Coordinates of C-alpha atoms and ligand atoms in Angstrom, one line a residue:
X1 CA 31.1 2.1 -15.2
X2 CA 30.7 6.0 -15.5
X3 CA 29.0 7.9 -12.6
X4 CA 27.5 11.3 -13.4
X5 CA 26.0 13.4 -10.8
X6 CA 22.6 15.7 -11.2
X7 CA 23.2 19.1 -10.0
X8 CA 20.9 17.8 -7.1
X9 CA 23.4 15.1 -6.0
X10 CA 26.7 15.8 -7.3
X11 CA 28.7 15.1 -3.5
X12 CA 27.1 11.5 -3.4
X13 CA 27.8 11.0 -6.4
X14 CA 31.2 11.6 -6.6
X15 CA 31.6 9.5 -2.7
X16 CA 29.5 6.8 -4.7
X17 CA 32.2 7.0 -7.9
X18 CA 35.1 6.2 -5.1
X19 CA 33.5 3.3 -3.9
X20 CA 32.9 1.6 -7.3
X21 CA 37.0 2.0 -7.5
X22 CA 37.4 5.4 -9.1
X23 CA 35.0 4.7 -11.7
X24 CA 34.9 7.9 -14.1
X25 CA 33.5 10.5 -13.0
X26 CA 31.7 13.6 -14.2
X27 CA 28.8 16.6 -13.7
X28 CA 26.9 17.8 -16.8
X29 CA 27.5 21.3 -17.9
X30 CA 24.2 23.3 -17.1
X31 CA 22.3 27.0 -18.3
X32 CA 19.3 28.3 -18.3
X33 CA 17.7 29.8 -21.5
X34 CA 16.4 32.8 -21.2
X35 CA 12.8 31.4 -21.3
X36 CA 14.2 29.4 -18.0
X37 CA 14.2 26.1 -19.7
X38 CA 17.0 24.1 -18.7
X39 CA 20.0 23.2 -20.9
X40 CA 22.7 20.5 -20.3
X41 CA 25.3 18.2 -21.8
X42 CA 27.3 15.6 -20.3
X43 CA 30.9 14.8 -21.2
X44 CA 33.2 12.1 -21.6
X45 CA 33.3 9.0 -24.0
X46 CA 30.1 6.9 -22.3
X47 CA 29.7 5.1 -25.9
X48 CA 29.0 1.3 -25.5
X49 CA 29.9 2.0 -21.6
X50 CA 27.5 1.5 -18.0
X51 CA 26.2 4.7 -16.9
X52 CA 25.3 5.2 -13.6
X53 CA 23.2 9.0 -13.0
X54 CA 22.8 10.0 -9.2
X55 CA 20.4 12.8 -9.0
X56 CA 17.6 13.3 -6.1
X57 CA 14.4 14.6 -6.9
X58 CA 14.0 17.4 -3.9
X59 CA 12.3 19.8 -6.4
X60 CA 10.3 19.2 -9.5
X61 CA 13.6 21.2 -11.6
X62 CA 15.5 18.4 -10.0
X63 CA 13.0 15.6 -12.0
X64 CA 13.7 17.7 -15.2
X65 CA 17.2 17.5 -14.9
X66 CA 17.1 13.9 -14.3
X67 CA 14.7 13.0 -17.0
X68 CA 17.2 14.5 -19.6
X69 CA 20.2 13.7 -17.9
X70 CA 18.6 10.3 -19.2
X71 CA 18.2 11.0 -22.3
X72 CA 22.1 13.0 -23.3
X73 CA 23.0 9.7 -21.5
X74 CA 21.2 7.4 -24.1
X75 CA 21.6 9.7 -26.9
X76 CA 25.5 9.5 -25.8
X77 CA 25.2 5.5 -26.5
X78 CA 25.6 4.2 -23.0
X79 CA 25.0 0.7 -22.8
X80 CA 23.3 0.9 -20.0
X81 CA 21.7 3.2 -17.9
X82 CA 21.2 3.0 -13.9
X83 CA 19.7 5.8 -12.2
X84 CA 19.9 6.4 -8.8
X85 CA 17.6 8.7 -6.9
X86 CA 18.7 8.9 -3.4
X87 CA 15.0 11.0 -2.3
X88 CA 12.5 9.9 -4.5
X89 CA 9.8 12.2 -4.6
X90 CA 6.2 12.4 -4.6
X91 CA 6.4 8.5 -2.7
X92 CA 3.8 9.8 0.0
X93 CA 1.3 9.7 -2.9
X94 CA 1.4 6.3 -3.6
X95 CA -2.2 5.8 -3.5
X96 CA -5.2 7.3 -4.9
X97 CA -6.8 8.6 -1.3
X98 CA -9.6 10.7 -3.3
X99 CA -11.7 10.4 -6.5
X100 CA -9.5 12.4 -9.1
X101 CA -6.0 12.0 -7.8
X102 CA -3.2 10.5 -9.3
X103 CA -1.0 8.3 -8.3
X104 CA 2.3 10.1 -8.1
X105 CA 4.9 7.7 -6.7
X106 CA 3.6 5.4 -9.8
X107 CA 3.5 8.4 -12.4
X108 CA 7.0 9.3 -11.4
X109 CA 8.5 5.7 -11.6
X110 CA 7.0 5.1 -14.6
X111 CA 8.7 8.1 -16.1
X112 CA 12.1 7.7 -13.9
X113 CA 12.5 4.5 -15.6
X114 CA 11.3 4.6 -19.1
X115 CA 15.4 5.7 -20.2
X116 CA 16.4 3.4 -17.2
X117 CA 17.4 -0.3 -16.9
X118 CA 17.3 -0.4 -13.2
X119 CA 16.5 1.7 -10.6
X120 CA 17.8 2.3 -7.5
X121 CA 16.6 4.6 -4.5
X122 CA 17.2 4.8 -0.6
X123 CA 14.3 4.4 2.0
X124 CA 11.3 4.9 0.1
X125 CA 8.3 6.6 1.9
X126 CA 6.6 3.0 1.1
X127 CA 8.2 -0.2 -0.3
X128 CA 5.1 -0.3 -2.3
X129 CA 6.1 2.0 -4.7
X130 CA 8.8 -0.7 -5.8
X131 CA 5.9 -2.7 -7.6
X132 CA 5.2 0.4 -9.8
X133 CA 8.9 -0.2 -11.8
X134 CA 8.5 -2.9 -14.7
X135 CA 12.4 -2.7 -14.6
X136 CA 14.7 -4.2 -11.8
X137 CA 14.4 -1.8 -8.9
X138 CA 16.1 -1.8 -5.9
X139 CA 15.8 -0.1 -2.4
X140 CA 18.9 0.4 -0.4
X141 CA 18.9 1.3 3.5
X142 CA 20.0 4.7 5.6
X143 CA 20.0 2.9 8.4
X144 CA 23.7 1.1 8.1
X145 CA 25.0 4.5 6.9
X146 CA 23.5 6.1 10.6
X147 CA 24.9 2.9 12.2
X148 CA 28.4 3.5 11.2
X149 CA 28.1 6.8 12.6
X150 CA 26.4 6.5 15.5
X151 CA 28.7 3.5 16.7
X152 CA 31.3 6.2 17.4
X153 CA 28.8 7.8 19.3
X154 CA 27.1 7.7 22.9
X155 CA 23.9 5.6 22.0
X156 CA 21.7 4.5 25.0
X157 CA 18.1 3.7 23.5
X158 CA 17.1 4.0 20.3
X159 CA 13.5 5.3 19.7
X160 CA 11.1 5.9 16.7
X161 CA 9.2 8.6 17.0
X162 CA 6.0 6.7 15.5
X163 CA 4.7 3.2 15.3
X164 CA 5.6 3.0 11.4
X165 CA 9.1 3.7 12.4
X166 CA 9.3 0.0 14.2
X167 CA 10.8 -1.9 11.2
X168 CA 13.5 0.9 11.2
X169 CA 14.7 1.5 14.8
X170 CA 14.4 -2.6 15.7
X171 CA 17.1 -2.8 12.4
X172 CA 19.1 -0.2 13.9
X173 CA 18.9 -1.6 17.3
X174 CA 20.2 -4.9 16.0
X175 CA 23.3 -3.4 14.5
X176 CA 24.1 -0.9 17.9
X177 CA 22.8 -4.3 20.0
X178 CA 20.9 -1.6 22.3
X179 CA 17.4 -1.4 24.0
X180 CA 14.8 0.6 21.8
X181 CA 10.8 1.6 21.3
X182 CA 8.3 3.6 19.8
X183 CA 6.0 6.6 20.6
X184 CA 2.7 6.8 19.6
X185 CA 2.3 9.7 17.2
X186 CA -1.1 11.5 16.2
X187 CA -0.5 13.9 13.4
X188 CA -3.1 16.9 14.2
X189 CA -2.4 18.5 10.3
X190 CA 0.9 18.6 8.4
X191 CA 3.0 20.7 10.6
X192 CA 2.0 19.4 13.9
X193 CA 1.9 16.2 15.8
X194 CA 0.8 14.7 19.4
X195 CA 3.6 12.2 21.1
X196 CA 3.1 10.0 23.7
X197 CA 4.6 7.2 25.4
X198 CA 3.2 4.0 24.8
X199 CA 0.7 2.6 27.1
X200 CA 2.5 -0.6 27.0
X201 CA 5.2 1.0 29.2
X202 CA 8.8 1.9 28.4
X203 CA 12.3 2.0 29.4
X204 CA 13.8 3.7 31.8
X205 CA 15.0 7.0 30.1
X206 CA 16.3 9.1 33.4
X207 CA 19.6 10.4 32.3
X208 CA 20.4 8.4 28.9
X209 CA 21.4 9.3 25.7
X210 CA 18.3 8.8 23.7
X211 CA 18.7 8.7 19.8
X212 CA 15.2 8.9 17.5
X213 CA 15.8 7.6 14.4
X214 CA 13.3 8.5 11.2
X215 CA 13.3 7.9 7.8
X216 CA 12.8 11.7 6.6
X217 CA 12.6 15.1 8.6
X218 CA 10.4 17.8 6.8
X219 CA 8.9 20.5 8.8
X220 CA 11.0 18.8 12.6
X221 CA 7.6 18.6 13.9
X222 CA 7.5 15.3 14.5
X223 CA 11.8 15.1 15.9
X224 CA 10.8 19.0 17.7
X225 CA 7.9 17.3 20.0
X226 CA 9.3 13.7 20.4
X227 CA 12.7 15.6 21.4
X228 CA 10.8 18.0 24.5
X229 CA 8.7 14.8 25.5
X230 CA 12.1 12.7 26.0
X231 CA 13.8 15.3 27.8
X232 CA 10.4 16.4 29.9
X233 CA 10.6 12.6 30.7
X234 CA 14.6 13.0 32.0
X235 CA 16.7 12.2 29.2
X236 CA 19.7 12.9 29.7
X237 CA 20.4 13.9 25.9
X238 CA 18.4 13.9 22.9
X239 CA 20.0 13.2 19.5
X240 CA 18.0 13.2 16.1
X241 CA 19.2 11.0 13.3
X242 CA 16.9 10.3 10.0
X243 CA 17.6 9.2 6.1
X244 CA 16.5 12.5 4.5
X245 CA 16.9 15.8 5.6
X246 CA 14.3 17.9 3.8
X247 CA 14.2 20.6 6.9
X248 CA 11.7 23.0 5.3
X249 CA 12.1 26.3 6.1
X250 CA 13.5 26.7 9.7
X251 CA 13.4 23.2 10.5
X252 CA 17.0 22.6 11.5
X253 CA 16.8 26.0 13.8
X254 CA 13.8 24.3 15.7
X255 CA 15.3 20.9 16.2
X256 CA 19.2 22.0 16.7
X257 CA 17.3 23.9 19.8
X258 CA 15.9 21.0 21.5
X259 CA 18.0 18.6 20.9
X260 CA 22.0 17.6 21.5
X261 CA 23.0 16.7 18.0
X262 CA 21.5 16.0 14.6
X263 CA 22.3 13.5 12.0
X264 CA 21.1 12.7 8.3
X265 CA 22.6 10.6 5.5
X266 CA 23.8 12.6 2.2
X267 CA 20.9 12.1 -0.1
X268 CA 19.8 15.5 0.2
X269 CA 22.3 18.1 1.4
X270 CA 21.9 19.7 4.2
X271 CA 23.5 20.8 7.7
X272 CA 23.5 17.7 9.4
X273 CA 24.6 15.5 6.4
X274 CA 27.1 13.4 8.2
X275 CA 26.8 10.2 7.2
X276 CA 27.4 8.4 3.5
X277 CA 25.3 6.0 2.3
X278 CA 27.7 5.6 -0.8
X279 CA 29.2 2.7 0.0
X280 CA 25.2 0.6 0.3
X281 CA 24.4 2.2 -3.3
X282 CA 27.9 1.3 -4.4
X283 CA 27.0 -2.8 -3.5
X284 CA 24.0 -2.6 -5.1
X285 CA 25.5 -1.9 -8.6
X286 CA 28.4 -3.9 -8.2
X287 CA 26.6 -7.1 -6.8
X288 CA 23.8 -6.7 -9.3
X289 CA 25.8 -5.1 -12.1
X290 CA 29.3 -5.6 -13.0
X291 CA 28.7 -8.4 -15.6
Ligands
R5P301 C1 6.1 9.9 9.2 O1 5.5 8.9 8.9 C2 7.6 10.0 8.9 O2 8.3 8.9 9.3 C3 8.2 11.2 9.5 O3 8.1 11.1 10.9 C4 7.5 12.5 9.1 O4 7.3 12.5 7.7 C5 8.3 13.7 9.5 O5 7.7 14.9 9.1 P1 7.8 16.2 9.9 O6 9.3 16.5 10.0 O7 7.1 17.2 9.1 O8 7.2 16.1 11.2

């Protein structure tokens, strides 16, 4: 099995190479044309060979890149292809909401996997978007990539910062066997949120180490508010840990200020990238793959 890494994902890629034994590994060469179009090529012999491309789809260059990293790949006679997008893009659209929209996470998967014969991607914004891939597709976790972290860590109570967070923290819970719950959230517009603490009563936070967990961190709102509520509410530290780190713009500033420590998995780079989840992507190809 070869492993190639997209310019957007060439670190997990690599970490991801490792753990399939030192498969082959390699980055495609990359220019721009003049006209800005992007050129690449891939190297190596990948003839009659499993391919594996690891490229996250942050920006739409990225989803170029990856759509003819797909292509040199076939046209470079792999025998087959698995792609692995580690942030799949454009999953929050995964329903028509209004007359006239499209259905992105669907039109992206449909694309992703047209050069593909299985896909596989980590925390999707919805599991629905699975049903959109006519090839095998597979969803692996952050959470057991945070857990192996965070059991070298001070980890009171775990808490979600939302109610659609509950599948996510209980997991988490389970694997640090410690108490957790959930804020209510009410997002005001897309930069901005209200947190409470649910009416049903939580636990005692006075002087713990309280750690939210969420799947992905865009603008910090959500992690920024949820942080100054626990900490209002005596805790005695407030740690941030979520799947992808997107921090827009000063994101990471905002949070790093209200908060004791920040964690994210390496599907996107970015400061707080301290945790792998190479070794979850690497079992999914091997159990499903190495026939
Ligand atoms: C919401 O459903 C998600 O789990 C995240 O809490 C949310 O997308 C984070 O966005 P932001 O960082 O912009 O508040």
């Amino acid at each position: 099995m070869h492993v190639i890494g997209g310019t957007a994902s060439t670190a997990l890629a690599e970490r991801i190479s490792r753990e399939l034994g030192n498969a082959p590994f390699g980055i495609p060469f990359t220019k721009r044309f003049s006209d800005g179009e992007l050129y690449l090529r891939v190297g190596g012999r990948l003839e009659g060979d499993d391919v594996v491309i690891v490229q996250s789809t942050r920006t739409d260059q990225d989803l170029l890149e990856l759509l003819l990293l797909e292509d040199a790949v076939r046209e470079a006679g792999a025998r087959r292809t698995f792609v692995v997008v580690p942030y799949f893009a454009y999953a929050r659209q995964d329903r028509r909401f209004f007359p006239g929209e499209p259905v992105s996470a669907r039109a992206l998967s449909h694309h992703v996997e047209l050069d593909a014969d299985a896909v596989i991607t980590v925390d999707l914004h919805s599991t629905q978007t699975l049903s959109h891939f006519h090839k095998p597709a597979f969803e692996a976790s952050g959470i057991p990539a945070l857990a192996r972290l965070l059991r070298e860590r001070t980890v009171d109570i775990l808490v979600s910062p939302d109610k659609g967070g509950v599948d996510r923290v209980r997991r988490m819970a389970q694997l640090l066997d410690r108490p957790w719950f959930a804020l209510d959230k009410r997002r005001i517009d897309s930069e901005h949120v209200e947190l409470a603490f649910p009416s049903t009563g939580t636990l005692p936070i006075q002087g713990k180490h309280v750690v939210l967990i969420d799947d992905v961190i865009t603008t910090g709102g959500t992690i920024v508010e949820a942080a100054r509520l626990l900490k209002r509410h005596g805790a005695g530290a407030v740690s941030a840990a979520c799947t992808h780190g997107l921090f827009l713009r000063d994101a990471f500033e905002r949070i790093k200020a209200v908060t004791d420590e920040i964690y994210s998995t390496d599907t996107l780079g970015n400061p707080a990238e301290k945790a792998s989840v190479a070794p979850d992507i690497a079992q999914i190809l091997a159990r499903e793959f190495t026939t």
